[in-house]
Short mmCIF file of C-alpha atoms and ligand atoms in Angstrom, two decimals:
data_model
loop_
_atom_site.label_atom_id
_atom_site.label_comp_id
_atom_site.label_asym_id
_atom_site.label_seq_id
_atom_site.Cartn_x
_atom_site.Cartn_y
_atom_site.Cartn_z
CA UNK A 1 0.00 0.00 0.00
CA UNK A 2 1.43 3.37 -1.01
CA UNK A 3 1.35 6.08 1.64
CA UNK A 4 -0.23 9.26 0.26
CA UNK A 5 1.58 12.57 0.10
CA UNK A 6 0.21 16.09 -0.12
CA UNK A 7 2.61 18.99 -0.70
CA UNK A 8 1.92 22.70 -0.70
CA UNK A 9 3.96 24.75 -3.15
CA UNK A 10 3.85 28.33 -1.93
CA UNK A 11 5.72 29.60 -5.00
CA UNK A 12 6.84 33.27 -4.63
CA UNK A 13 4.11 34.23 -2.17
CA UNK A 14 4.15 35.46 1.41
CA UNK A 15 6.18 37.49 3.85
CA UNK A 16 7.95 36.57 7.07
CA UNK A 17 4.77 37.43 8.92
CA UNK A 18 2.24 35.71 6.69
CA UNK A 19 4.36 32.55 6.41
CA UNK A 20 4.81 32.38 10.18
CA UNK A 21 1.01 32.73 10.57
CA UNK A 22 0.38 30.04 7.97
CA UNK A 23 2.86 27.62 9.55
CA UNK A 24 1.34 28.18 12.96
CA UNK A 25 -2.17 27.53 11.68
CA UNK A 26 -1.06 24.36 9.90
CA UNK A 27 0.71 23.03 12.98
CA UNK A 28 -2.33 23.76 15.14
CA UNK A 29 -4.74 22.30 12.59
CA UNK A 30 -2.78 19.06 12.36
CA UNK A 31 -2.61 18.51 16.09
CA UNK A 32 -5.67 16.30 16.11
CA UNK A 33 -3.89 14.18 13.51
CA UNK A 34 -3.61 13.82 9.77
CA UNK A 35 -3.59 10.08 9.32
CA UNK A 36 -2.03 8.01 6.61
CA UNK A 37 -0.59 10.90 4.64
CA UNK A 38 2.79 12.61 4.48
CA UNK A 39 2.29 16.37 4.54
CA UNK A 40 4.89 18.75 3.14
CA UNK A 41 5.23 22.49 2.70
CA UNK A 42 7.57 24.18 0.21
CA UNK A 43 8.05 27.79 1.33
CA UNK A 44 10.15 30.35 -0.58
CA UNK A 45 13.85 29.77 0.15
CA UNK A 46 14.48 32.75 2.50
CA UNK A 47 11.94 31.30 4.93
CA UNK A 48 13.43 27.80 5.08
CA UNK A 49 15.23 28.25 8.38
CA UNK A 50 12.25 29.81 10.09
CA UNK A 51 10.05 27.03 8.71
CA UNK A 52 12.47 24.33 9.87
CA UNK A 53 12.47 25.77 13.39
CA UNK A 54 8.71 26.20 13.58
CA UNK A 55 7.87 22.79 12.11
CA UNK A 56 10.24 20.83 14.37
CA UNK A 57 8.29 18.19 16.26
CA UNK A 58 5.18 18.57 14.06
CA UNK A 59 3.87 16.22 11.37
CA UNK A 60 4.85 18.70 8.66
CA UNK A 61 7.91 18.01 6.57
CA UNK A 62 9.93 20.61 4.76
CA UNK A 63 10.28 20.85 1.00
CA UNK A 64 12.00 23.27 -1.36
CA UNK A 65 10.82 24.57 -4.71
CA UNK A 66 14.04 24.20 -6.68
CA UNK A 67 17.71 23.26 -6.46
CA UNK A 68 20.82 23.49 -8.62
CA UNK A 69 22.42 20.43 -10.17
CA UNK A 70 26.00 21.24 -9.11
CA UNK A 71 27.35 20.59 -5.61
CA UNK A 72 28.91 24.07 -5.25
CA UNK A 73 30.62 26.75 -7.27
CA UNK A 74 30.19 30.00 -9.15
CA UNK A 75 26.42 29.82 -9.73
CA UNK A 76 25.18 33.18 -8.49
CA UNK A 77 21.71 33.02 -7.04
CA UNK A 78 21.49 29.22 -7.00
CA UNK A 79 21.14 26.78 -4.09
CA UNK A 80 22.82 23.38 -3.76
CA UNK A 81 21.15 20.22 -2.49
CA UNK A 82 23.64 20.01 0.39
CA UNK A 83 22.47 23.46 1.55
CA UNK A 84 18.86 22.31 1.55
CA UNK A 85 19.88 19.22 3.50
CA UNK A 86 21.42 21.53 6.13
CA UNK A 87 17.89 22.79 6.83
CA UNK A 88 16.29 19.34 7.08
CA UNK A 89 14.65 19.63 3.67
CA UNK A 90 13.18 16.22 2.80
CA UNK A 91 11.63 16.92 -0.61
CA UNK A 92 12.51 19.16 -3.55
CA UNK A 93 10.39 20.00 -6.56
CA UNK A 94 12.34 19.23 -9.72
CA UNK A 95 11.17 20.29 -13.16
CA UNK A 96 8.13 22.29 -12.13
CA UNK A 97 6.55 23.63 -15.33
CA UNK A 98 7.16 27.21 -14.19
CA UNK A 99 10.90 26.42 -13.96
CA UNK A 100 10.82 24.66 -17.32
CA UNK A 101 9.12 27.67 -18.91
CA UNK A 102 10.54 30.66 -17.05
CA UNK A 103 14.04 29.38 -16.24
CA UNK A 104 14.32 27.34 -19.47
CA UNK A 105 15.07 24.10 -17.65
CA UNK A 106 15.39 21.35 -20.25
CA UNK A 107 14.72 17.65 -19.68
CA UNK A 108 18.51 17.17 -19.45
CA UNK A 109 18.86 19.83 -16.73
CA UNK A 110 15.92 18.36 -14.82
CA UNK A 111 17.53 14.91 -14.98
CA UNK A 112 20.79 16.30 -13.51
CA UNK A 113 18.93 18.03 -10.69
CA UNK A 114 17.06 14.83 -9.93
CA UNK A 115 20.26 12.89 -9.34
CA UNK A 116 21.92 15.75 -7.42
CA UNK A 117 19.06 15.72 -4.93
CA UNK A 118 19.25 11.97 -4.35
CA UNK A 119 22.92 12.26 -3.37
CA UNK A 120 21.77 14.12 -0.27
CA UNK A 121 19.03 11.75 0.77
CA UNK A 122 16.36 14.23 -0.28
CA UNK A 123 13.40 12.94 -2.28
CA UNK A 124 12.88 14.67 -5.61
CA UNK A 125 9.29 15.41 -6.57
CA UNK A 126 9.62 15.15 -10.33
CA UNK A 127 7.01 17.32 -12.08
CA UNK A 128 5.70 16.24 -15.47
CA UNK A 129 2.95 17.70 -17.60
CA UNK A 130 1.83 18.82 -21.04
CA UNK A 131 0.68 22.24 -22.24
CA UNK A 132 -2.83 22.85 -23.53
CA UNK A 133 -1.55 22.92 -27.09
CA UNK A 134 0.18 19.57 -26.61
CA UNK A 135 -2.97 18.03 -25.15
CA UNK A 136 -5.20 19.40 -27.90
CA UNK A 137 -2.90 18.07 -30.57
CA UNK A 138 -3.04 14.60 -28.98
CA UNK A 139 0.56 14.65 -27.76
CA UNK A 140 0.02 14.68 -23.98
CA UNK A 141 1.28 11.13 -23.38
CA UNK A 142 4.22 11.56 -25.73
CA UNK A 143 5.38 14.71 -23.91
CA UNK A 144 5.01 13.21 -20.45
CA UNK A 145 6.84 10.04 -21.55
CA UNK A 146 9.71 12.11 -22.93
CA UNK A 147 10.03 14.09 -19.70
CA UNK A 148 10.00 10.90 -17.61
CA UNK A 149 12.37 8.96 -19.85
CA UNK A 150 14.99 11.71 -19.67
CA UNK A 151 15.23 11.07 -15.92
CA UNK A 152 14.95 7.28 -16.17
CA UNK A 153 17.76 7.13 -18.70
CA UNK A 154 19.97 9.41 -16.61
CA UNK A 155 19.45 7.87 -13.18
CA UNK A 156 17.96 4.42 -13.82
CA UNK A 157 14.66 3.07 -12.59
CA UNK A 158 16.02 2.07 -9.18
CA UNK A 159 16.61 5.78 -8.38
CA UNK A 160 12.84 6.23 -8.63
CA UNK A 161 12.38 4.20 -5.45
CA UNK A 162 13.18 7.35 -3.46
CA UNK A 163 11.28 9.80 -5.64
CA UNK A 164 7.76 11.09 -6.05
CA UNK A 165 6.22 11.96 -9.42
CA UNK A 166 3.83 14.89 -9.76
CA UNK A 167 1.62 15.03 -12.83
CA UNK A 168 0.77 18.69 -13.32
CA UNK A 169 -0.89 19.50 -16.64
CA UNK A 170 0.31 23.03 -17.43
CA UNK A 171 -3.18 24.08 -18.52
CA UNK A 172 -4.56 23.25 -15.06
CA UNK A 173 -1.99 25.21 -13.03
CA UNK A 174 -3.40 28.37 -11.49
CA UNK A 175 -6.25 28.40 -13.99
CA UNK A 176 -9.07 26.99 -11.89
CA UNK A 177 -9.48 24.48 -14.67
CA UNK A 178 -8.57 21.20 -13.04
CA UNK A 179 -8.19 17.96 -14.95
CA UNK A 180 -11.21 15.78 -14.28
CA UNK A 181 -10.59 12.87 -11.93
CA UNK A 182 -10.89 10.58 -14.95
CA UNK A 183 -8.42 12.54 -17.07
CA UNK A 184 -5.91 12.66 -14.23
CA UNK A 185 -6.32 8.95 -13.43
CA UNK A 186 -5.75 8.08 -17.09
CA UNK A 187 -2.41 9.91 -17.18
CA UNK A 188 -1.33 8.56 -13.79
CA UNK A 189 -2.00 5.03 -14.97
CA UNK A 190 -0.03 5.73 -18.14
CA UNK A 191 2.93 6.98 -16.08
CA UNK A 192 2.78 3.91 -13.83
CA UNK A 193 2.68 1.66 -16.89
CA UNK A 194 5.77 3.39 -18.30
CA UNK A 195 7.56 2.67 -15.04
CA UNK A 196 6.32 -0.92 -14.97
CA UNK A 197 8.04 -1.61 -18.29
CA UNK A 198 11.32 -1.08 -16.43
CA UNK A 199 10.42 -2.33 -12.95
CA UNK A 200 7.10 -3.69 -11.75
CA UNK A 201 8.27 -3.30 -8.16
CA UNK A 202 9.15 0.39 -8.46
CA UNK A 203 5.97 1.07 -10.46
CA UNK A 204 3.89 -0.43 -7.69
CA UNK A 205 5.63 1.56 -4.98
CA UNK A 206 6.14 5.00 -6.49
CA UNK A 207 3.78 7.75 -5.44
CA UNK A 208 2.25 9.72 -8.29
CA UNK A 209 0.54 12.88 -7.08
CA UNK A 210 -1.66 15.27 -9.04
CA UNK A 211 -1.29 19.05 -9.25
CA UNK A 212 -3.25 21.77 -11.01
CA UNK A 213 -6.09 23.73 -9.37
CA UNK A 214 -6.57 21.22 -6.56
CA UNK A 215 -8.93 22.66 -3.96
CA UNK A 216 -11.09 21.57 -1.04
CA UNK A 217 -13.96 20.86 -3.42
CA UNK A 218 -12.22 18.56 -5.89
CA UNK A 219 -9.49 16.90 -3.80
CA UNK A 220 -11.53 13.96 -2.55
CA UNK A 221 -12.62 12.83 -6.02
CA UNK A 222 -9.07 13.15 -7.35
CA UNK A 223 -7.47 11.31 -4.42
CA UNK A 224 -10.03 8.51 -4.68
CA UNK A 225 -8.57 7.40 -8.02
CA UNK A 226 -6.50 4.23 -7.80
CA UNK A 227 -3.32 5.72 -9.29
CA UNK A 228 -3.52 9.14 -7.63
CA UNK A 229 -1.51 9.07 -4.41
CA UNK A 230 -2.04 12.65 -3.25
CA UNK A 231 -1.59 16.18 -4.50
CA UNK A 232 0.76 19.05 -5.22
CA UNK A 233 -1.23 22.13 -4.27
CA UNK A 234 -0.46 25.73 -5.21
CA UNK A 235 -2.95 28.53 -4.48
CA UNK A 236 -5.15 26.53 -2.12
CA UNK A 237 -2.15 25.62 0.08
CA UNK A 238 -1.77 29.29 1.07
CA UNK A 239 -5.03 29.12 2.99
CA UNK A 240 -4.51 27.03 6.12
CA UNK A 241 -8.09 25.80 6.51
CA UNK A 242 -8.44 24.81 2.89
CA UNK A 243 -5.04 23.14 2.77
CA UNK A 244 -5.82 21.16 5.91
CA UNK A 245 -9.13 20.06 4.39
CA UNK A 246 -7.27 18.92 1.28
CA UNK A 247 -4.72 16.99 3.36
CA UNK A 248 -7.52 15.32 5.26
CA UNK A 249 -9.29 14.38 2.02
CA UNK A 250 -6.83 11.54 1.60
CA UNK A 251 -8.18 8.41 3.16
P1 LIG B 1 -2.36 25.64 -8.38
O1 LIG B 1 -2.83 24.66 -7.35
O2 LIG B 1 -2.39 27.06 -7.92
O3 LIG B 1 -3.03 25.42 -9.69
O4 LIG B 1 -0.79 25.33 -8.61
C1 LIG B 1 -0.40 24.03 -8.87
C2 LIG B 1 1.07 23.96 -8.83
O5 LIG B 1 1.75 24.44 -9.70
C3 LIG B 1 1.68 23.30 -7.68
O6 LIG B 1 3.04 23.06 -7.91
#
């Protein structure tokens, strides 16, 4: 049985004050228990240390939104996996579509980041997903397979044992237009089948979470699908009550 995972990606939102308030509300709201699900928050990098300190002893685990592929060096503005490990970061988003688009991260770069993260015992959350144009031209599966294969060929299927995959159709991110539970399940099953061609064991174990306009109203139906093992939540994870409801929708 795969343990579910719900992660909140706070993107470039918040201030010291609002993030402290949000963390406090999440800690308080989880006190009566969030069973059977790993819960993760990915604050903006400057707030990692504060988040680590506040979350200590709670059920919440710390994630980061990005990482560089190199261990150290002249990479102004970048952050190494070892630095994230220094702050007890357990998960890192790799290949989020906003990074692919805005920071021009290619499949090859994403694959390098994926393996850099694993060297520090951090679990990469590998984000995959097609654009609207790719879906409408019938290429959604092809695009997702290409993104996944780039990592599989670089790191091997056994590396996936410590990873999480997030299917985030680009057209559903921040648009309020979520994939239907059926559409999401179809792609999740496809991703699991791709993995199964290389290792049935890893395919059975890997968690594949869905992201793209997840909210308190649609989470339960999405998480009820057999190949959907949780969610990667953007906007709705900035509201403590709604995010807690989403986390508790996994059962
Ligand atoms: P929204 O939930 O705001 O659509 O964002 C999804 C996302 O990109 C999470 O990484």
